[in-house]
Each structure stands twice: as structure tokens, then as C-alpha cells.
PDB file of C-alpha atoms in Angstrom:
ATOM      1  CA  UNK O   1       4.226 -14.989  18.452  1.00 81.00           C
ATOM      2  CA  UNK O   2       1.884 -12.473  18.998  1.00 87.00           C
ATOM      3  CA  UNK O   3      -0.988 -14.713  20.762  1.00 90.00           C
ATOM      4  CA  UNK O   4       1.827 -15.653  22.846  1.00 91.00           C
ATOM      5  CA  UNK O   5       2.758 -11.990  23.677  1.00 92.00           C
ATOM      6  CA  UNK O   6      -0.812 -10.615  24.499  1.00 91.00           C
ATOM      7  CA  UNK O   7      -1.493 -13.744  26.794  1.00 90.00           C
ATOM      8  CA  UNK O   8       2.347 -12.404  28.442  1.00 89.00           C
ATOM      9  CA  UNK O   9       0.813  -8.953  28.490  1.00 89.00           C
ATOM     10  CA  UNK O  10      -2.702 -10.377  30.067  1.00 88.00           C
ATOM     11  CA  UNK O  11      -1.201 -12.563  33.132  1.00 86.00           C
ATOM     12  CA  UNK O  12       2.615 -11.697  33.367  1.00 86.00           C
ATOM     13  CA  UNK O  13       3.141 -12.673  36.756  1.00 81.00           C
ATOM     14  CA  UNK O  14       7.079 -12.831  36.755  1.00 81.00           C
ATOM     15  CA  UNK O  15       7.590 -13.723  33.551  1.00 88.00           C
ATOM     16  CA  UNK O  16       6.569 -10.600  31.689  1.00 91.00           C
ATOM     17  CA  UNK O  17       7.911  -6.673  32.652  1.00 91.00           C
ATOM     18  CA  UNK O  18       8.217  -3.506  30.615  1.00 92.00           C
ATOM     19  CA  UNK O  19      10.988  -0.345  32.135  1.00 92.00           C
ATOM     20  CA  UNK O  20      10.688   3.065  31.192  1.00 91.00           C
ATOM     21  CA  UNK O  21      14.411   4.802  31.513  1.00 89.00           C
ATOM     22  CA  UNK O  22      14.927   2.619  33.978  1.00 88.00           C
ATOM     23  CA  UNK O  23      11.884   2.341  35.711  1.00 88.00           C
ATOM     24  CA  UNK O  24       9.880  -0.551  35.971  1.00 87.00           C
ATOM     25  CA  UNK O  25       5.792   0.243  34.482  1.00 88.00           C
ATOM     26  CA  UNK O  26       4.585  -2.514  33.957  1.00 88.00           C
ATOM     27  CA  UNK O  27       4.897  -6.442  35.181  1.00 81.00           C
ATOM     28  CA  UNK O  28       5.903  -7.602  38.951  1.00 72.00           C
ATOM     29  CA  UNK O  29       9.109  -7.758  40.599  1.00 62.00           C
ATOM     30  CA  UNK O  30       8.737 -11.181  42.606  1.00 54.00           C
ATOM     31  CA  UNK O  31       5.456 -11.999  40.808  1.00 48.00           C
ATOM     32  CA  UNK O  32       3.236  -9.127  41.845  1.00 47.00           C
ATOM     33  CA  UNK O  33       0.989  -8.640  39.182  1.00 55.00           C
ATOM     34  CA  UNK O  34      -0.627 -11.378  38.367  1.00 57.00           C
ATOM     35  CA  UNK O  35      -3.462 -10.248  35.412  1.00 64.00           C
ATOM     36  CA  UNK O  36      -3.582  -6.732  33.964  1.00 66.00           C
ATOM     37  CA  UNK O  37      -6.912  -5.231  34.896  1.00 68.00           C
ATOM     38  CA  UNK O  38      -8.528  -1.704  33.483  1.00 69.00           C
ATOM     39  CA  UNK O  39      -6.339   0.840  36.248  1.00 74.00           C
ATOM     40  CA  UNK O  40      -3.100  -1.138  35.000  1.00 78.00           C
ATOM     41  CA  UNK O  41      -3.370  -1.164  31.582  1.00 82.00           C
ATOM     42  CA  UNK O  42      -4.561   3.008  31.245  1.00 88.00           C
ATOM     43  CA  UNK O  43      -1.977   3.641  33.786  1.00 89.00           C
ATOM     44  CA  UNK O  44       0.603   1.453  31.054  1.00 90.00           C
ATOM     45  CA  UNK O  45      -1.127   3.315  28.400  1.00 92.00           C
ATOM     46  CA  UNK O  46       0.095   6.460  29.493  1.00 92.00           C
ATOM     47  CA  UNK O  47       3.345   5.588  30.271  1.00 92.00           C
ATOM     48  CA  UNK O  48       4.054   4.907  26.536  1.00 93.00           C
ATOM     49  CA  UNK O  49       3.160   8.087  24.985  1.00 91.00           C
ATOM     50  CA  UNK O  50       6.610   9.474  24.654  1.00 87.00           C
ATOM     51  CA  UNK O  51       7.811   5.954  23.074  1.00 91.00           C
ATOM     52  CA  UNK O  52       5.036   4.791  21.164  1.00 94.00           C
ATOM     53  CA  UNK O  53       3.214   7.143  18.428  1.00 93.00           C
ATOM     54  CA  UNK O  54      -0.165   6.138  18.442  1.00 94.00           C
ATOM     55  CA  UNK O  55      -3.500   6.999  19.472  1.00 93.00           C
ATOM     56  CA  UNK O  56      -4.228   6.193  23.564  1.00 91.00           C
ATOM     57  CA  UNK O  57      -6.134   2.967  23.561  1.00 91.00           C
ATOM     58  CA  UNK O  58      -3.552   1.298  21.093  1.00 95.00           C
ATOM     59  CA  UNK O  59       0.184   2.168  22.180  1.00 95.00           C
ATOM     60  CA  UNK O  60       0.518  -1.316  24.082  1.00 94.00           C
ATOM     61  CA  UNK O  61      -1.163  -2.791  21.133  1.00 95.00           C
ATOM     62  CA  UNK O  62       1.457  -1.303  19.276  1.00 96.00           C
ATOM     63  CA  UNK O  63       4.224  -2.290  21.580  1.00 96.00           C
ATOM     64  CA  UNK O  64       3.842  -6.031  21.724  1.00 96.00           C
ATOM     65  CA  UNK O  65       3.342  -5.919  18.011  1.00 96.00           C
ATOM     66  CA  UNK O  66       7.054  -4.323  17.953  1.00 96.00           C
ATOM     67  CA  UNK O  67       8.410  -6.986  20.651  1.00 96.00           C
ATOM     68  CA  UNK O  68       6.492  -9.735  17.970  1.00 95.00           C
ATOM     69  CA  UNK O  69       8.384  -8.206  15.378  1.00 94.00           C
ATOM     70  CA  UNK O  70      11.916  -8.374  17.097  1.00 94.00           C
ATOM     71  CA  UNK O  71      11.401 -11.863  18.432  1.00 92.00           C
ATOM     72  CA  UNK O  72      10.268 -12.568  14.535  1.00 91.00           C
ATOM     73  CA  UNK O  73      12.882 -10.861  12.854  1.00 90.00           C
ATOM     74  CA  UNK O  74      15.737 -11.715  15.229  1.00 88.00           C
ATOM     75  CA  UNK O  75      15.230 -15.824  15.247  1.00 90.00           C
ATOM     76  CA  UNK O  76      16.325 -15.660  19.010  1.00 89.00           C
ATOM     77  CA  UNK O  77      13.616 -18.328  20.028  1.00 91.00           C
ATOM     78  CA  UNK O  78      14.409 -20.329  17.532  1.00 92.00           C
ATOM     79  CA  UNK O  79      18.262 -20.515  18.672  1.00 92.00           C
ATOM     80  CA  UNK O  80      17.094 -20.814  22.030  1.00 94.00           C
ATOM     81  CA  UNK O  81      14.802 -23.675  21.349  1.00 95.00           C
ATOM     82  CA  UNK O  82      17.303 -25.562  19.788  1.00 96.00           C
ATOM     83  CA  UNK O  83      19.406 -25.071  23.208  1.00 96.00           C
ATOM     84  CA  UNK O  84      16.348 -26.095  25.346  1.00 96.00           C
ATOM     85  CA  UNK O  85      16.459 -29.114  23.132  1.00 96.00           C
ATOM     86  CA  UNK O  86      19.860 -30.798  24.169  1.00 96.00           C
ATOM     87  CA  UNK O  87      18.428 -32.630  26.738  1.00 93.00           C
ATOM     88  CA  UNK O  88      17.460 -35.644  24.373  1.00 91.00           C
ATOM     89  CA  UNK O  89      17.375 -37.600  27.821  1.00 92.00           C
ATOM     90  CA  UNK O  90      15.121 -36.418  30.144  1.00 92.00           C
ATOM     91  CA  UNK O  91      15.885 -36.096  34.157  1.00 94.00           C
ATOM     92  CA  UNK O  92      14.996 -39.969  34.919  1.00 90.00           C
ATOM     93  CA  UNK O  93      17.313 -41.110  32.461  1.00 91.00           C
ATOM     94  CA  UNK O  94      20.058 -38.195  33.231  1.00 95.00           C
ATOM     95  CA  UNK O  95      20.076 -39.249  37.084  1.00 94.00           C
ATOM     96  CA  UNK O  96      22.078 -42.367  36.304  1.00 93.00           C
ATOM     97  CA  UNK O  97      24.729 -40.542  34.635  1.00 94.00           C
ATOM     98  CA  UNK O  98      24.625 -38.561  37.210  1.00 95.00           C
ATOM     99  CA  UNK O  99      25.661 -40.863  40.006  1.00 93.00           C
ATOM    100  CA  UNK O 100      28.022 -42.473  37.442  1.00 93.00           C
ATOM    101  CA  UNK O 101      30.389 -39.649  37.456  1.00 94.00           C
ATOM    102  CA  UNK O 102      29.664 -38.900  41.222  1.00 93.00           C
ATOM    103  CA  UNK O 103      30.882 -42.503  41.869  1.00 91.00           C
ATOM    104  CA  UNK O 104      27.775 -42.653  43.966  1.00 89.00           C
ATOM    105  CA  UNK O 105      25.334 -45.549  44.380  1.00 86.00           C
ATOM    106  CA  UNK O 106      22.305 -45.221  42.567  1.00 86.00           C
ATOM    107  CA  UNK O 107      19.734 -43.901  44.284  1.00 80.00           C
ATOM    108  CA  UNK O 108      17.169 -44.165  41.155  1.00 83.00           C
ATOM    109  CA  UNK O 109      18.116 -47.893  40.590  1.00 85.00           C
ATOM    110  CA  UNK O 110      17.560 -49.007  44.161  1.00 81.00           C
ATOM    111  CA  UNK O 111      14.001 -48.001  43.522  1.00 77.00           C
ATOM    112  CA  UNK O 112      13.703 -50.602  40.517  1.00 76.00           C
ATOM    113  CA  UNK O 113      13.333 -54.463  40.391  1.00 74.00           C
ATOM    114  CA  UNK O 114      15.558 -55.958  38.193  1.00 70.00           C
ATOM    115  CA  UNK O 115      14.114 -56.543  35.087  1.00 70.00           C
ATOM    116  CA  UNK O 116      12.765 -52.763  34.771  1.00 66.00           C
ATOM    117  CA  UNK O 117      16.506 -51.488  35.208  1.00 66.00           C
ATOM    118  CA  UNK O 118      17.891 -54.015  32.446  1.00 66.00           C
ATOM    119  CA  UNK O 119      15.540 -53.197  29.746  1.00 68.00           C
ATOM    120  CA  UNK O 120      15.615 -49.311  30.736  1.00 74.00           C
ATOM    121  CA  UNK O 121      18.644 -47.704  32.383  1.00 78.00           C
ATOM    122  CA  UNK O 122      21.289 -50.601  32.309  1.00 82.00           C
ATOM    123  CA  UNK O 123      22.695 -48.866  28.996  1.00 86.00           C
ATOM    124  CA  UNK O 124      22.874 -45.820  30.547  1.00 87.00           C
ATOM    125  CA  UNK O 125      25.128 -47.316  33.251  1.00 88.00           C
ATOM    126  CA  UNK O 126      27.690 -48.813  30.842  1.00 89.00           C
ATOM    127  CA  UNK O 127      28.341 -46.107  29.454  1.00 91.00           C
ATOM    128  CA  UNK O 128      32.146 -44.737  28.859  1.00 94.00           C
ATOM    129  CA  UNK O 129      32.645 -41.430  31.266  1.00 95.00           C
ATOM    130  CA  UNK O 130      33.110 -38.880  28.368  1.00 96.00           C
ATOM    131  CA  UNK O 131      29.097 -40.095  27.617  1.00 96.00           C
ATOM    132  CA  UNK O 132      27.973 -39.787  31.114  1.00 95.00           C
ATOM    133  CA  UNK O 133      29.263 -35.982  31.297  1.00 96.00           C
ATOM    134  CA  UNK O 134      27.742 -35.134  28.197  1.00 96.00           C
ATOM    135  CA  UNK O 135      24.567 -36.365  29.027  1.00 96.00           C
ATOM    136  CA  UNK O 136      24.389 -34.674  32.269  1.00 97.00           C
ATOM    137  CA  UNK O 137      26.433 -31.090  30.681  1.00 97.00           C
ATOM    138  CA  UNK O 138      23.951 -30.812  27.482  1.00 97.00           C
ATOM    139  CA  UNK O 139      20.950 -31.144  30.150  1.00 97.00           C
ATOM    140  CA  UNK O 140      22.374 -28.868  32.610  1.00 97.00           C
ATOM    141  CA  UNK O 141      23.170 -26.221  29.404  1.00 96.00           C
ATOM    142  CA  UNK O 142      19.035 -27.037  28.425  1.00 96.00           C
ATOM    143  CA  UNK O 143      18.063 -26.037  31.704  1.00 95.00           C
ATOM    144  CA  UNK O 144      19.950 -23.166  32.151  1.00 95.00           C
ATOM    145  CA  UNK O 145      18.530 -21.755  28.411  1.00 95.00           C
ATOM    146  CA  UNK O 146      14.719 -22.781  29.868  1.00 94.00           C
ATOM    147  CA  UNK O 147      15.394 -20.246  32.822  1.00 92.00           C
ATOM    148  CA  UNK O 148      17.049 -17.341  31.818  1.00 92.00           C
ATOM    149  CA  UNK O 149      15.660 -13.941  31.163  1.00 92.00           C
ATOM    150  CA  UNK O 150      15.339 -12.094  28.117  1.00 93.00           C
ATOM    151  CA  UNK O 151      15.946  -8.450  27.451  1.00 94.00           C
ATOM    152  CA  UNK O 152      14.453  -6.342  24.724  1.00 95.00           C
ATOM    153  CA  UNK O 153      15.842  -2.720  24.736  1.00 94.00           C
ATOM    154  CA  UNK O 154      14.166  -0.342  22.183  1.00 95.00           C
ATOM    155  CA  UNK O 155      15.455   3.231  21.282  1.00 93.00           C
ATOM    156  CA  UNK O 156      13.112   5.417  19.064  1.00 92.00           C
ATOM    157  CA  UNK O 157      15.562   6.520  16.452  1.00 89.00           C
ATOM    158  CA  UNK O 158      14.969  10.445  15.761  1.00 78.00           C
ATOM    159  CA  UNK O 159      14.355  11.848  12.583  1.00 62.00           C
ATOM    160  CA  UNK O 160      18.119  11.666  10.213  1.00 47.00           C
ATOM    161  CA  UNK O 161      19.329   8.707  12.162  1.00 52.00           C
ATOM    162  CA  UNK O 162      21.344   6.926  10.052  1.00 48.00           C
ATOM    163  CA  UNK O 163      23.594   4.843  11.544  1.00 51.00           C
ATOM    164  CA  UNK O 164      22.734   2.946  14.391  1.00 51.00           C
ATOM    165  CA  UNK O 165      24.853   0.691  16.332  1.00 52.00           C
ATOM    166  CA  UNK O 166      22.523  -1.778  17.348  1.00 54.00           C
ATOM    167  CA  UNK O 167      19.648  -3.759  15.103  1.00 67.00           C
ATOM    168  CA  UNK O 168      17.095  -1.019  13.320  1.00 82.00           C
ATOM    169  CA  UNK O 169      13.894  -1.748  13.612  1.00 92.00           C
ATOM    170  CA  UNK O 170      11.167  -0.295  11.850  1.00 92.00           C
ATOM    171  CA  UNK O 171       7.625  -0.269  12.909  1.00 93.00           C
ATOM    172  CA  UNK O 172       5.315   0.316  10.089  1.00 93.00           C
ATOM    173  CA  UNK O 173       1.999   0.767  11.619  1.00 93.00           C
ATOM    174  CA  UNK O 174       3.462   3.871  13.773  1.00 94.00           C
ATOM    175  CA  UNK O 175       5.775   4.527  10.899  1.00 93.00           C
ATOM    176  CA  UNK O 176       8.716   4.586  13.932  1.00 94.00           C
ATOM    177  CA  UNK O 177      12.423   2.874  13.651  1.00 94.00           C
ATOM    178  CA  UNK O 178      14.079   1.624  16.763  1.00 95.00           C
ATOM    179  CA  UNK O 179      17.200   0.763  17.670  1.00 93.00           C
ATOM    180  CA  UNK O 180      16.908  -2.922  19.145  1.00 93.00           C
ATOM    181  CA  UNK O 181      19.971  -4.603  21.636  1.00 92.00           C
ATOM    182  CA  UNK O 182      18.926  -7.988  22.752  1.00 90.00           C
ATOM    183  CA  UNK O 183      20.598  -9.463  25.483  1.00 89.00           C
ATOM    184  CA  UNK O 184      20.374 -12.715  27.895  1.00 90.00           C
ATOM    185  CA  UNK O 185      20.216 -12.548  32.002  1.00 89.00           C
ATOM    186  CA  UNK O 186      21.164 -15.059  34.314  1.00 86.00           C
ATOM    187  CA  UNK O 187      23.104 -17.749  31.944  1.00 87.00           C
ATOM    188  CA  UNK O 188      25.111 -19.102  35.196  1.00 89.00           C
ATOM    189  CA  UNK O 189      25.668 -22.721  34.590  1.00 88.00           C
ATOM    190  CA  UNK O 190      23.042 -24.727  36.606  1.00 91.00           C
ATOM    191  CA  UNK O 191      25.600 -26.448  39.087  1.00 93.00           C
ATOM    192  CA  UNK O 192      26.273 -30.174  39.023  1.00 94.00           C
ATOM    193  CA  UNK O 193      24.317 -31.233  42.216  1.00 93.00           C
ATOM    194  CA  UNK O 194      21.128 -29.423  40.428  1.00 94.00           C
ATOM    195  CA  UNK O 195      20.481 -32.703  39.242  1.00 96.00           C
ATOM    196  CA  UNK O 196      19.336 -34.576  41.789  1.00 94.00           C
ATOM    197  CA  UNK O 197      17.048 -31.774  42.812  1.00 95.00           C
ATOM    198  CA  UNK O 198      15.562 -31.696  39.505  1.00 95.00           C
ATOM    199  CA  UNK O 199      15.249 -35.612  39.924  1.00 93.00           C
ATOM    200  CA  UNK O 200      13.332 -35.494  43.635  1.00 93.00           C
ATOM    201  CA  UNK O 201      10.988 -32.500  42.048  1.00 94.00           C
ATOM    202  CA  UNK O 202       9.969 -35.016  38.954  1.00 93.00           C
ATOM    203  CA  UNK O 203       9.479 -37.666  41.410  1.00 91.00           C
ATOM    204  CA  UNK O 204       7.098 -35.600  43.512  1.00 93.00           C
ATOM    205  CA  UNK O 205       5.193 -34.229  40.621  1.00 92.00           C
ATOM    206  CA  UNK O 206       4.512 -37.769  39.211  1.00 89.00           C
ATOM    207  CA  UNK O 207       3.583 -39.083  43.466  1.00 87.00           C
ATOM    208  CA  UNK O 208       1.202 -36.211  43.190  1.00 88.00           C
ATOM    209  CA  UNK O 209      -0.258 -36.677  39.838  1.00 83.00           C
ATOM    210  CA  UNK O 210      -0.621 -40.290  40.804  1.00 84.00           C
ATOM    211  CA  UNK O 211      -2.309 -39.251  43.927  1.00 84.00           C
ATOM    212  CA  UNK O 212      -4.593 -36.742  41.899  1.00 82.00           C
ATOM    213  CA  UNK O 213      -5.536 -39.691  39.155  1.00 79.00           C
ATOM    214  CA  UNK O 214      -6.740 -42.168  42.473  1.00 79.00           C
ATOM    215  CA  UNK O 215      -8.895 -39.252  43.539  1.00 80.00           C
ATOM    216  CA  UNK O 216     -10.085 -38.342  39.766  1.00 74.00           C
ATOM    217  CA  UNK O 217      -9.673 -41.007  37.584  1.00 67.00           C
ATOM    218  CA  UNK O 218     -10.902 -38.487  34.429  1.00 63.00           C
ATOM    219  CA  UNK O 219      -7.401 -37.012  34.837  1.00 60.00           C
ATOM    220  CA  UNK O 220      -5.990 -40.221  33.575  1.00 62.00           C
ATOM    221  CA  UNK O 221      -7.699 -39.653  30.402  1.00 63.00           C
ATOM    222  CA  UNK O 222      -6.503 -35.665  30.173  1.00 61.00           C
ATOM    223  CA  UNK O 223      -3.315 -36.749  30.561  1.00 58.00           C
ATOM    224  CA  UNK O 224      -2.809 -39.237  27.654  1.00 56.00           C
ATOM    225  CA  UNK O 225      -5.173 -37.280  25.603  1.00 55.00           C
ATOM    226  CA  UNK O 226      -2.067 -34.645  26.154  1.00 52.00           C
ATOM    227  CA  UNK O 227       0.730 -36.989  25.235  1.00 51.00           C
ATOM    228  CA  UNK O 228       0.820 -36.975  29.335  1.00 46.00           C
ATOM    229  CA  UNK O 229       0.818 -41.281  29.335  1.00 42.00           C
ATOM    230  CA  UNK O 230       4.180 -41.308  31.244  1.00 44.00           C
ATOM    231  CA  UNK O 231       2.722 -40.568  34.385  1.00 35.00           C
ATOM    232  CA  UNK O 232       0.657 -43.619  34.039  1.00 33.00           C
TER     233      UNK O 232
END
């Protein structure tokens, strides 16, 4: 985790932000900071002294080795990987379900001859209605869990705490304990008509990858060298 976590800390861009009391310190609202430079991280630095007891120069080493240890200790990406993971049928597969249960023609198989919808999606189209929703439910579900946020709230316990009501954590290289709350943002249910947005952006990334390979043909390679060959 930790790799991970200092290569968060190095280009968060929107996906990485640390509040003080409240405030933000660190990371961009919108995407704003896209690499941490020398001004951010002493400025981030000495915004941690009153949480972090260590030397300046290694309080944010110390913090992401304490949000390493909670990820570690909690198991919380490995329960959300296993949500990420119910969509055993990717988008181009889910689309026909989709239109299935809409009672809608299908866009996706008008784009087919007939022999590449028999031996690929025809299954998928004779399929009893209570299959069809939980196809498209368990991938709406994965995307929701692969765009949500995760919060980390830590609480330096003081000296005689010794009941918490949250998770203790202890950090031995500071010889601190913390109170740790996790808690999940934005877990709205991806509406129903998602889909077929999320099945016109895969189209256009493959048109443009295909695009990119005519132009470079050494991408071709990259890309099954990657486990990428689907574009082909």
C-alpha cells in the first residue's frame, strides 16, 4: 500500500486530499494540484506539527505510513475490491441486458453481422429477465464502489485514553494512538440509463485507440504486451 500512497501523495490531482479541523491543506478541490512540489510539501509539513510527533522533514512520511496502516489493518480495499469485482460482464456484454429490460432495440447488435452476434451476445439475449437485471444491477453496484470517495478521520488520542469509540490505532514509529472512523462518500446508485453512457464512452475509447494504432502501429504491441489485445 504504501508505494501506492506516496505516488497519491506525489500527483494527487483529485483523487488525493488531507483537512486539518476542517480545513482543506493539502490536495485540490476540482483537481488543482496536480504534483506536490518543494513550497507544497514544507507548507504540508508544517501543517502537521500539532498531529504528527515527529521531526519536520518526516511528519508526512509519517502520515501516509499511518493511512498505510489503517487501509492495512482495516481490510477496506479488500471489501471494496471484491465489490468492484461484480461486474463479471463487462459494459459490451452488459449493454444487451440493458436494452432487454428497456424493451428497446438493440443498438449494440445492429452494429454486428450475424454470425459475430450468435457466437457472442445471442446468450445474453435469451436470457430470463431476473438474469438481465442482475447483470446490469451487480455492474451498476461495481461502478458505483469504483467511484466513491473514501474518508480517513484520525484523532490523536491524549495521554489516559482508554476507551475510544471508534478503531484505535497505534502508530509505533511516533509512539502515537489514534482514534480512526472510516467512512464512504457518494454511494448513490449509478442510475439505470448510466449504462448506455458507459457503453458510447467504451466505444469511443476503442475508435480512438484504433485511430492511435493506424498512426503508431508500436502501440499495437504495448497493448497486448499489457493484456490490452481486446482493442485489436
Amino acid at each position: 500500500y504504501i508505494r501506492a500512497i506516496d505516488a497519491l501523495y506525489n500527483t494527487p490531482q483529485n483523487n488525493f486530499r488531507v483537512f486539518l479541523n476542517g480545513s482543506l491543506i493539502f490536495g485540490g478541490l476540482g483537481g488543482g494540484t496536480k504534483s506536490t512540489n518543494y513550497m507544497v510539501d514544507q507548507d504540508f509539513e508544517n501543517a502537521l506539527k500539532h498531529g504528527i510527533m515527529a521531526e519536520h522533514g518526516m511528519r508526512t512520511e509519517k502520515l501516509l505510513e499511518l493511512i498505510t496502516e489503517a487501509l492495512f489493518i482495516s481490510g477496506l480495499l479488500d471489501r471494496l475490491l471484491e465489490v468492484q469485482k461484480l461486474d463479471a460482464i463487462d459494459i459490451e456484454g452488459v449493454i444487451h441486458a440493458y436494452h432487454d429490460i428497456a424493451s428497446q432495440p438493440c443498438l449494440a447488435c445492429k452494429k454486428m453481422d450475424a454470425d459475430e452476434f450468435t457466437n457472442r451476445y445471442a446468450t445474453l439475449h435469451s436470457m430470463p429477465m431476473e438474469e438481465s437485471l442482475k447483470i446490469v444491477t451487480y455492474y451498476l453496484i461495481a461502478a458505483t464502489a469504483k467511484d466513491l470517495i473514501m474518508m480517513l478521520s484520525f484523532q490523536p488520542q491524549q495521554r489516559g485514553d482508554v476507551d475510544s469509540p471508534n478503531g484505535a490505532l497505534f502508530l509505533k514509529s511516533t509512539n502515537q494512538s489514534f482514534d480512526l472512523k472510516v467512512s464512504f462518500i457518494d454511494l448513490d446508485m449509478k442510475p439505470f440509463k448510466k449504462v448506455v453512457y458507459y457503453y458510447e464512452l467504451d466505444q469511443q475509447i476503442v475508435h480512438f485507440y484504433v485511430q492511435m494504432v493506424e498512426t503508431e502501429p508500436w502501440l499495437e504491441n504495448q497493448g497486448k504486451q499489457s493484456g490490452n489485445a481486446r482493442f485489436k
